[in-house]
PDB file of C-alpha atoms in Angstrom:
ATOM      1  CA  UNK A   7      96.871 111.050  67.014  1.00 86.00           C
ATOM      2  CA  UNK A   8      94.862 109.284  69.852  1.00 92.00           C
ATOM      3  CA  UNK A   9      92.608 111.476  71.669  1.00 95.00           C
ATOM      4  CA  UNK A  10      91.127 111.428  75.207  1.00 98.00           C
ATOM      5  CA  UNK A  11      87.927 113.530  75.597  1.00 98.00           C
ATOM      6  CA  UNK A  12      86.865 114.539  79.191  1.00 98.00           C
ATOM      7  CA  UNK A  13      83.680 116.736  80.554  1.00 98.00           C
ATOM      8  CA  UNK A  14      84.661 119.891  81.545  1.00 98.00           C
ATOM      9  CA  UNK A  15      83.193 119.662  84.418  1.00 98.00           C
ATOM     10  CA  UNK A  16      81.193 117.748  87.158  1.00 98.00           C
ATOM     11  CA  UNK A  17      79.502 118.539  90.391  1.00 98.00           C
ATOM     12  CA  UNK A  18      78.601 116.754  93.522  1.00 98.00           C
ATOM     13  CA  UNK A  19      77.531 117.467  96.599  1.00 97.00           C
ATOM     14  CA  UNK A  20      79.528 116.201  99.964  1.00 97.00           C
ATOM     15  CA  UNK A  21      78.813 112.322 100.724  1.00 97.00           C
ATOM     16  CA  UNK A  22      77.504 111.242  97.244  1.00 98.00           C
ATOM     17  CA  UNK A  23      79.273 109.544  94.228  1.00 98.00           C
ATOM     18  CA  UNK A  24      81.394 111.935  91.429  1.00 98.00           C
ATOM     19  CA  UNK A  25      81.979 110.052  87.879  1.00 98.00           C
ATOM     20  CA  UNK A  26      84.660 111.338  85.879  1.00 98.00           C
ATOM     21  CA  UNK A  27      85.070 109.604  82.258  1.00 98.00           C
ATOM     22  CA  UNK A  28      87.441 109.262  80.358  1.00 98.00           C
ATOM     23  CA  UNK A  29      86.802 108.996  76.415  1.00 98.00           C
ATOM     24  CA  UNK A  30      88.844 107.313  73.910  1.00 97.00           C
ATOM     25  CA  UNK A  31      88.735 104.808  71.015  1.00 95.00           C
ATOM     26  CA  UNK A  32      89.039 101.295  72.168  1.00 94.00           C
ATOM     27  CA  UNK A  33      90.609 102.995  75.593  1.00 96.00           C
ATOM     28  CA  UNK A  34      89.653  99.621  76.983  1.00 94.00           C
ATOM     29  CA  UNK A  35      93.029  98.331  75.753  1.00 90.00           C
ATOM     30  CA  UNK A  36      95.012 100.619  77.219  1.00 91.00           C
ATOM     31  CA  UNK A  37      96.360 100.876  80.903  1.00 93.00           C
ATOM     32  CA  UNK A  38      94.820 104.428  82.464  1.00 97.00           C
ATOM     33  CA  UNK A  39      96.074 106.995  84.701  1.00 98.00           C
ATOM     34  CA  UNK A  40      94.457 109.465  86.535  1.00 98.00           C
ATOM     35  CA  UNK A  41      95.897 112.579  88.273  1.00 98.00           C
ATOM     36  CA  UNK A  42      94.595 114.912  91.024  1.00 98.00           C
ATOM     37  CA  UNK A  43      95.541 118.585  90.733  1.00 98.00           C
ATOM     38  CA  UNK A  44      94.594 121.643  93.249  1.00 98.00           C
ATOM     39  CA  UNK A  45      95.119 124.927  92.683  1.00 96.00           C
ATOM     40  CA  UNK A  46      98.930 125.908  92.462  1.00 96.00           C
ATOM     41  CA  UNK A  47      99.985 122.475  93.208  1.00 98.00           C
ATOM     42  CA  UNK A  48     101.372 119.654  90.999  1.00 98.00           C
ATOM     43  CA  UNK A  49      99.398 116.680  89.956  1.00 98.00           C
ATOM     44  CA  UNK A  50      99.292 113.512  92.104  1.00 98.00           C
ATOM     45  CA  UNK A  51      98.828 110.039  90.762  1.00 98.00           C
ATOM     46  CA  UNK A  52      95.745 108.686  92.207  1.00 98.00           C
ATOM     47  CA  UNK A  53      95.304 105.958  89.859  1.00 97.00           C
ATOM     48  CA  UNK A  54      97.168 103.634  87.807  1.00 95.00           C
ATOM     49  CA  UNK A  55      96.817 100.761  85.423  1.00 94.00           C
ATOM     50  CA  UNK A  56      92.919 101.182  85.388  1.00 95.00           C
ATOM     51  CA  UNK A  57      91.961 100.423  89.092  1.00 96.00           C
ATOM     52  CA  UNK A  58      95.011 100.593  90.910  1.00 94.00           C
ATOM     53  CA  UNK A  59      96.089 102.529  93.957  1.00 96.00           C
ATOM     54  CA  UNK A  60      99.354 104.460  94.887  1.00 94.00           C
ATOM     55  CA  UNK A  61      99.824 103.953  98.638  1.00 94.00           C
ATOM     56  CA  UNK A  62      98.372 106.766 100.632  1.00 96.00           C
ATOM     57  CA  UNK A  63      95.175 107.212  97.947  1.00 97.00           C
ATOM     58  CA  UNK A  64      91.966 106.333  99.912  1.00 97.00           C
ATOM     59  CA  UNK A  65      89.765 103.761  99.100  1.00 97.00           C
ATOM     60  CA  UNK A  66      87.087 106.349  98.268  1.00 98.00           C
ATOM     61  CA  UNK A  67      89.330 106.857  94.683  1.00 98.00           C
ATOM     62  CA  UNK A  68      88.656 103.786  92.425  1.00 98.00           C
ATOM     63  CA  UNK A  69      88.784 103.688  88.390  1.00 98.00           C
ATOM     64  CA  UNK A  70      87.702 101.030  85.261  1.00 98.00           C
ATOM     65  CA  UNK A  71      88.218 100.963  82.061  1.00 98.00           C
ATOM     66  CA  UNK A  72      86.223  98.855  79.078  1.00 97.00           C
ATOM     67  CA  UNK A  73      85.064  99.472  75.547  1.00 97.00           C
ATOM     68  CA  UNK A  74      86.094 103.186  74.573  1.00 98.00           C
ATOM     69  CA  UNK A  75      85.387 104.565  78.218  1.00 98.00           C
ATOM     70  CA  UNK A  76      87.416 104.805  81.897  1.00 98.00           C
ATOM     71  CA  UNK A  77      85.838 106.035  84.641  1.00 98.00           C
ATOM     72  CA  UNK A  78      87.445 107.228  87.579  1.00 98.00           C
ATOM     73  CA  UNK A  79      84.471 107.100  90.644  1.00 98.00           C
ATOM     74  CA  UNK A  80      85.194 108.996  94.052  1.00 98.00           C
ATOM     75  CA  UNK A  81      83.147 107.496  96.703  1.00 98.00           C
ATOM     76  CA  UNK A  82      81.699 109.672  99.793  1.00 98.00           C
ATOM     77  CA  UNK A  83      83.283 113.178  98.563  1.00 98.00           C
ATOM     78  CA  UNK A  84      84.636 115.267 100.641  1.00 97.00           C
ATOM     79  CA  UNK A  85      85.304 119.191  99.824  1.00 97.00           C
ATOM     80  CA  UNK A  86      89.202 118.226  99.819  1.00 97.00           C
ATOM     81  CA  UNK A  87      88.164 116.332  96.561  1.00 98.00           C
ATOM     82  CA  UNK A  88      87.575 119.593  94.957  1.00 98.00           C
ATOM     83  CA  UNK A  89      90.510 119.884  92.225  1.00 98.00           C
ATOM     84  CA  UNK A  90      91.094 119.330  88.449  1.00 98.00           C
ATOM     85  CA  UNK A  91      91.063 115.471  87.258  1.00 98.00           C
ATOM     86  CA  UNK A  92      93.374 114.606  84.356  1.00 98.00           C
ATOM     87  CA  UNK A  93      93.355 111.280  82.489  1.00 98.00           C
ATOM     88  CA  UNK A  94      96.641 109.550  80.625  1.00 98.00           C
ATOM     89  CA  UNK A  95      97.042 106.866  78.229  1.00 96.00           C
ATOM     90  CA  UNK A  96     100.723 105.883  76.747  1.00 93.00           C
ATOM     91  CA  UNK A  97      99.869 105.713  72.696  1.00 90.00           C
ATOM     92  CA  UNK A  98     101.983 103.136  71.118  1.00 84.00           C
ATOM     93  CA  UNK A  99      99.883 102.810  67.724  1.00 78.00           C
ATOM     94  CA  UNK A 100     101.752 104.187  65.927  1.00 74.00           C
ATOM     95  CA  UNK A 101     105.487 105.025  65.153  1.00 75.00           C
ATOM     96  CA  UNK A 102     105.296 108.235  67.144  1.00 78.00           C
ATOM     97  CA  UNK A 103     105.059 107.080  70.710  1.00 86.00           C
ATOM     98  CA  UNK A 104     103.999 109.419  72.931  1.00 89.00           C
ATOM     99  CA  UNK A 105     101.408 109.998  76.751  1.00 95.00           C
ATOM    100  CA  UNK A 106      98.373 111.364  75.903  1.00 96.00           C
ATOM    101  CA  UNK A 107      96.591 113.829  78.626  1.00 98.00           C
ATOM    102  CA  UNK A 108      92.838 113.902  78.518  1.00 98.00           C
ATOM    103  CA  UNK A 109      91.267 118.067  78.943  1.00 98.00           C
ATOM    104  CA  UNK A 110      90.922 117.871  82.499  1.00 98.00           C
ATOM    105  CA  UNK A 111      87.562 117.745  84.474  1.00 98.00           C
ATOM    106  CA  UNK A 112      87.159 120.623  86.786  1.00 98.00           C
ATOM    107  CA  UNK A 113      85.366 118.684  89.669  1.00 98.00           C
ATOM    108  CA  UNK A 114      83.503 121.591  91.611  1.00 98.00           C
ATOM    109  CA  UNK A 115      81.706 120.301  95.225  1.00 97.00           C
ATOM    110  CA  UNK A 116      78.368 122.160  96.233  1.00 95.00           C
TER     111      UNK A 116
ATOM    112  CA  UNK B  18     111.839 110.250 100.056  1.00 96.00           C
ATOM    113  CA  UNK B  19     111.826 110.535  96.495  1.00 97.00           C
ATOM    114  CA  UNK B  20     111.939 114.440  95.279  1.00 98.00           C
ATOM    115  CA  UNK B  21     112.113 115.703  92.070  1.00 98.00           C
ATOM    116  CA  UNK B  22     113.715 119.833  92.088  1.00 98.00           C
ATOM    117  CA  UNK B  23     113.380 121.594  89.086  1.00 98.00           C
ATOM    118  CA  UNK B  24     114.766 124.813  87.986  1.00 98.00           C
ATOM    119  CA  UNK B  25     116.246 127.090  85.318  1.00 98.00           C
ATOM    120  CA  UNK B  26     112.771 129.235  84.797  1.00 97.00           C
ATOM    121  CA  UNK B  27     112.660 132.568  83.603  1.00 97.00           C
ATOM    122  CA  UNK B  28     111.507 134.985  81.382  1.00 98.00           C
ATOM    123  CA  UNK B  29     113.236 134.712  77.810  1.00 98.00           C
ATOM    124  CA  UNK B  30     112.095 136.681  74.447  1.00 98.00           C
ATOM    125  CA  UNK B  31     110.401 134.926  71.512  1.00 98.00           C
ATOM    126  CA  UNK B  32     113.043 133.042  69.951  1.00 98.00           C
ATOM    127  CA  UNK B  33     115.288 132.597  72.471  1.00 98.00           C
ATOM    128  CA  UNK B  34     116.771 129.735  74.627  1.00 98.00           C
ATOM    129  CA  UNK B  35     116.659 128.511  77.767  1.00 98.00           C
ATOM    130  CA  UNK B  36     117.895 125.267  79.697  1.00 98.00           C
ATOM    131  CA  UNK B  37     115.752 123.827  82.160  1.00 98.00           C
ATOM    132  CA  UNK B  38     117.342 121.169  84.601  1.00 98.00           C
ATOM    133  CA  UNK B  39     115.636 118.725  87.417  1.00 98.00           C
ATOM    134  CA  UNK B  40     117.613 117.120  90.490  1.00 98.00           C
ATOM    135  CA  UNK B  41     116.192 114.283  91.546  1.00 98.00           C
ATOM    136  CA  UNK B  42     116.872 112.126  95.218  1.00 98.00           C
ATOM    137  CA  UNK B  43     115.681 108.871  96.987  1.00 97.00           C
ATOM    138  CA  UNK B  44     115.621 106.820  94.390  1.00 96.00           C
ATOM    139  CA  UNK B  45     117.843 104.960  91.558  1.00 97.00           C
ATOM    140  CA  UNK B  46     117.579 107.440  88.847  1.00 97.00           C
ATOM    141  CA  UNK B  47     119.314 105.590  86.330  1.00 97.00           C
ATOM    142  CA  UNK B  48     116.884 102.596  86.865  1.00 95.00           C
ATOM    143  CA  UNK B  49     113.699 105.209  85.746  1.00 96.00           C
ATOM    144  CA  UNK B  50     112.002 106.817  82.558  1.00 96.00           C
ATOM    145  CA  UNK B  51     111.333 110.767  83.207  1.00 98.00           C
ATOM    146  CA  UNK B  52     109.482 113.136  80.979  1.00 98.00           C
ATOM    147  CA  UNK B  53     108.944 116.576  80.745  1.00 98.00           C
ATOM    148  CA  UNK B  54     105.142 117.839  80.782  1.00 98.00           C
ATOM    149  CA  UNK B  55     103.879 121.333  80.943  1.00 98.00           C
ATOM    150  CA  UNK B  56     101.042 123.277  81.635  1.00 98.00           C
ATOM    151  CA  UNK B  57     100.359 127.097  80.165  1.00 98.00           C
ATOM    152  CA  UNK B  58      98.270 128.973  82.107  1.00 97.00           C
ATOM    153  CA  UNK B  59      94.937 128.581  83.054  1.00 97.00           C
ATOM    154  CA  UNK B  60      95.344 125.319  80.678  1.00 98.00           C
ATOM    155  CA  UNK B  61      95.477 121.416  81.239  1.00 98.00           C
ATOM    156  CA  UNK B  62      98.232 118.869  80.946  1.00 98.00           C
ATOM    157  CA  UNK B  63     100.702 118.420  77.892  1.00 98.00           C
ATOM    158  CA  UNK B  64     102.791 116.045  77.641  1.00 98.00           C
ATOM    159  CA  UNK B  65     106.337 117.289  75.859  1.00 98.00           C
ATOM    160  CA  UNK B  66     108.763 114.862  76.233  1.00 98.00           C
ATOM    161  CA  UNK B  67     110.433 110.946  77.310  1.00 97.00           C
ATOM    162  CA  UNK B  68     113.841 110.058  78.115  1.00 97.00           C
ATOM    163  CA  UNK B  69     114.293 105.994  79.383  1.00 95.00           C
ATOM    164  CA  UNK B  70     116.448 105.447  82.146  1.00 94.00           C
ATOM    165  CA  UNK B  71     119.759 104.524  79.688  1.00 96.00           C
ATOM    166  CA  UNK B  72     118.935 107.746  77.514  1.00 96.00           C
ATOM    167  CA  UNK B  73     119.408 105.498  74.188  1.00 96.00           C
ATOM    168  CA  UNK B  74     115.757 106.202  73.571  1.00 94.00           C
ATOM    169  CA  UNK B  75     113.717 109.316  73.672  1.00 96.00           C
ATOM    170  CA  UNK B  76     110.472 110.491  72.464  1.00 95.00           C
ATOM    171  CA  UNK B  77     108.933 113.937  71.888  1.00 96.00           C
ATOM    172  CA  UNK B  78     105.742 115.777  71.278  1.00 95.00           C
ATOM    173  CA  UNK B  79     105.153 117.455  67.150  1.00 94.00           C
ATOM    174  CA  UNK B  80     104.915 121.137  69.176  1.00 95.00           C
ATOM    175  CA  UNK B  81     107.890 120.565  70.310  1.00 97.00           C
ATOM    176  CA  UNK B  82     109.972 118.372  67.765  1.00 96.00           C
ATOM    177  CA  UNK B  83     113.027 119.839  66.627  1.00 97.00           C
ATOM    178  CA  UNK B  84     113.187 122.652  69.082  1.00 98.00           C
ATOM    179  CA  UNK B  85     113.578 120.898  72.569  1.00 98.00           C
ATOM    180  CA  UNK B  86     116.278 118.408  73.246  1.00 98.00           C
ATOM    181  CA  UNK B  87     115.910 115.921  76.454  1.00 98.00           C
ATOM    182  CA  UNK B  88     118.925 114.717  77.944  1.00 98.00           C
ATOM    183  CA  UNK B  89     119.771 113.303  81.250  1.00 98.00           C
ATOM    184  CA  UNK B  90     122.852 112.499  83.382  1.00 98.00           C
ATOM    185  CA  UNK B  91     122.564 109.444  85.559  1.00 98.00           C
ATOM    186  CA  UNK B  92     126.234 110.499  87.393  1.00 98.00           C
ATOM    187  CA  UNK B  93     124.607 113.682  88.175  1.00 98.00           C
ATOM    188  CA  UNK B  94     121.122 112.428  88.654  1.00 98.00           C
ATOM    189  CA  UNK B  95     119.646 114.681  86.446  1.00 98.00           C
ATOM    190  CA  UNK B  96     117.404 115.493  83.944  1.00 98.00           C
ATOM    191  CA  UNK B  97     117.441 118.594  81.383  1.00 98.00           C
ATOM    192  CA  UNK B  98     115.458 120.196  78.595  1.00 98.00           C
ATOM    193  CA  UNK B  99     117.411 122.599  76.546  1.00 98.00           C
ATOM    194  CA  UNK B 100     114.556 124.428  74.619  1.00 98.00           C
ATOM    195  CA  UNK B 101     115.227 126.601  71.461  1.00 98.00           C
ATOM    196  CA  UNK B 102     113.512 129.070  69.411  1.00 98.00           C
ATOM    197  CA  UNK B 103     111.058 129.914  72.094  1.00 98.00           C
ATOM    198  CA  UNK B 104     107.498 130.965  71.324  1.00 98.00           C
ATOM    199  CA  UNK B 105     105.145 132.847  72.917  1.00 98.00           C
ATOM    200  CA  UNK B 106     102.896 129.822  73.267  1.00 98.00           C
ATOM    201  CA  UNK B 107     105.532 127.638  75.060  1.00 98.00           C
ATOM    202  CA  UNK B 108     104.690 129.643  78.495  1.00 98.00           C
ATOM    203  CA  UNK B 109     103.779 127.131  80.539  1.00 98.00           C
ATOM    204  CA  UNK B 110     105.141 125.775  84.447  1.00 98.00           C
ATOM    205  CA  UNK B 111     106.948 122.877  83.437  1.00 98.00           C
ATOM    206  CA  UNK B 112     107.150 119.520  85.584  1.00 98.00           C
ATOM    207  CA  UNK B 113     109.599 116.490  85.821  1.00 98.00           C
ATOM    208  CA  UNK B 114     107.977 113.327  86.404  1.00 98.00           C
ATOM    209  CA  UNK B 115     108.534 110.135  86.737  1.00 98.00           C
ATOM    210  CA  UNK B 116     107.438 106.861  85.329  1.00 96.00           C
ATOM    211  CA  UNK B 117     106.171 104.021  87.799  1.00 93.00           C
ATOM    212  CA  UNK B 118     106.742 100.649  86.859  1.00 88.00           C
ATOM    213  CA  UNK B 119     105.402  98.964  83.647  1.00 86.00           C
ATOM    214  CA  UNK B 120     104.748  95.405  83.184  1.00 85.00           C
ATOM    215  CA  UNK B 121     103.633  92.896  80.231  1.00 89.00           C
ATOM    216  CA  UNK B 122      99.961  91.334  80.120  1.00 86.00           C
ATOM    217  CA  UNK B 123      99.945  87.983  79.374  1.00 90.00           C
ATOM    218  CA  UNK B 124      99.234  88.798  75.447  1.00 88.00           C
ATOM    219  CA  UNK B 125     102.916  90.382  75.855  1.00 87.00           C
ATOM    220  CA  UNK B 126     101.822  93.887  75.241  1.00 84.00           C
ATOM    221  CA  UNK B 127     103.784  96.597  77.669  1.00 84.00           C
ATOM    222  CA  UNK B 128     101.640  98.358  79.667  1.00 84.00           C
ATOM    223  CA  UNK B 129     103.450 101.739  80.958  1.00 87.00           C
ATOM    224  CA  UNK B 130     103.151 103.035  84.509  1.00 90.00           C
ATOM    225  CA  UNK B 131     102.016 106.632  85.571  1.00 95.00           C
ATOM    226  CA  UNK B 132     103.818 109.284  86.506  1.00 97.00           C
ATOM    227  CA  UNK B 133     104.464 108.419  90.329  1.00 97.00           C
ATOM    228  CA  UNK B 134     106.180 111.285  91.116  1.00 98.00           C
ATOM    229  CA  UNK B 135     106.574 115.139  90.354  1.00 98.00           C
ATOM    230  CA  UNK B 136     108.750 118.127  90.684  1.00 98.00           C
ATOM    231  CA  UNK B 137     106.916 121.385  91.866  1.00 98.00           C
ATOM    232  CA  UNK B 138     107.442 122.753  88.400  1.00 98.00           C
ATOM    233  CA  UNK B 139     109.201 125.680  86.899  1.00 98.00           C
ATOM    234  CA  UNK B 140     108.068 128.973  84.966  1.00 98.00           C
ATOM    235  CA  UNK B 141     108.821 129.592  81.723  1.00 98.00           C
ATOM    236  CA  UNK B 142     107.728 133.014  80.326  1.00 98.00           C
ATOM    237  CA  UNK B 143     108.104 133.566  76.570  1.00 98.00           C
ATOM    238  CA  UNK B 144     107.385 137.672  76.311  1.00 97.00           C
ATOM    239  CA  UNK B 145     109.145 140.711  74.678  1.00 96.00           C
TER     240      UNK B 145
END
């Protein structure tokens, strides 16, 4: 079964750069996904197919993908960033098709 | 405005049953793939189950397999999960969510979109 493998955790203070990766074995191939979650909300897409944007994500939210790693890199943090950041593959390697959720990266700003 | 309502929630002993059901607006349901994910308490995302937008083809997760059934009516524009023999490690809020658009690379391989869209989630408790 494909895996996804995440830090727990990253911190950053307000107005610098927070790197999330994202882990996997040739991820490169695959399209990635990255969610936003606060507390007692549900996730929000902010973004898709490696690098792309929803409408209403800001620019400061931008994501690549090569080799085995993705990286999903928030520009100019703010303390609204604050939340739990989930990557997502769809695994189609084998028979048993199936989305894959990385751990989640508790993203904590000082 | 696309919205995604689930319900059906409770608490249910181990073993037990329970049929969870999300209404979803704005948008051509029949023309979208919708899964199920969950998320126990305290714990990340998992990923349970896939239903296309015909509901000819449907995928689920091993911890799951067997037990949960996905199902959908595109009259009603709904989606369900009728989950059986409940365990104490099923707790979990559980979300509806849709699939964004895919598209083929030029090598022809299908790239799958993210889930655009979410319910708020419902809770299922699995005590005695």
């Amino acid at each position: 079964s494909y895996v996804l493998t995440q830090p727990p955790s990253v911190s950053v203070a307000p107005g610098q750069t927070a790197r999330i990766t994202c882990g996997g074995n040739n991820i490169g191939s695959k399209s990635v996904h990255w969610y936003q979650q606060k507390p007692g909300q549900a996730p929000v897409l902010v973004v898709y197919d490696d690098s792309d944007r929803p409408s209403g994500i800001p620019e400061r939210f931008s994501g690549s993908n090569s080799g085995n790693t993705a990286t999903l890199t928030i520009s100019r943090v703010e303390a609204g960033d604050e939340a739990d950041y989930y990557c997502q593959v769809w695994d189609s390697s084998s028979d048993h098709l199936h989305w894959v959720f990385g751990g989640g990266t508790k993203l904590t700003v000082l | 405005e696309v919205q995604l309502v689930e319900s059906g929630g409770g608490l249910v002993q181990p073993g037990g049953s329970l049929r969870l059901s999300c209404a979803a607006s704005g948008f051509s349901f029949s023309s979208y793939e919708v899964n199920w994910v969950r998320q126990a308490p305290g714990k990340g995302l998992e990923w349970v189950s896939y239903i296309s937008g015909s509901g000819t083809t449907i995928y689920y997760a091993d911890y799951v397999k067997g037990r949960f059934t996905i199902s959908r009516d595109n009259a009603k524009n709904s989606l369900y999960l009728q989950m059986n023999s409940l365990r104490a490690e099923d707790t979990a809020v559980y979300y509806c969510a849709r699939d964004g658009r895919g598209y083929y690379d030029s090598s022809g391989y299908y790239h799958k979109g993210g889930h655009d869209y979410w319910g708020q989630g419902t809770l299922v408790t699995v005590s005695s």
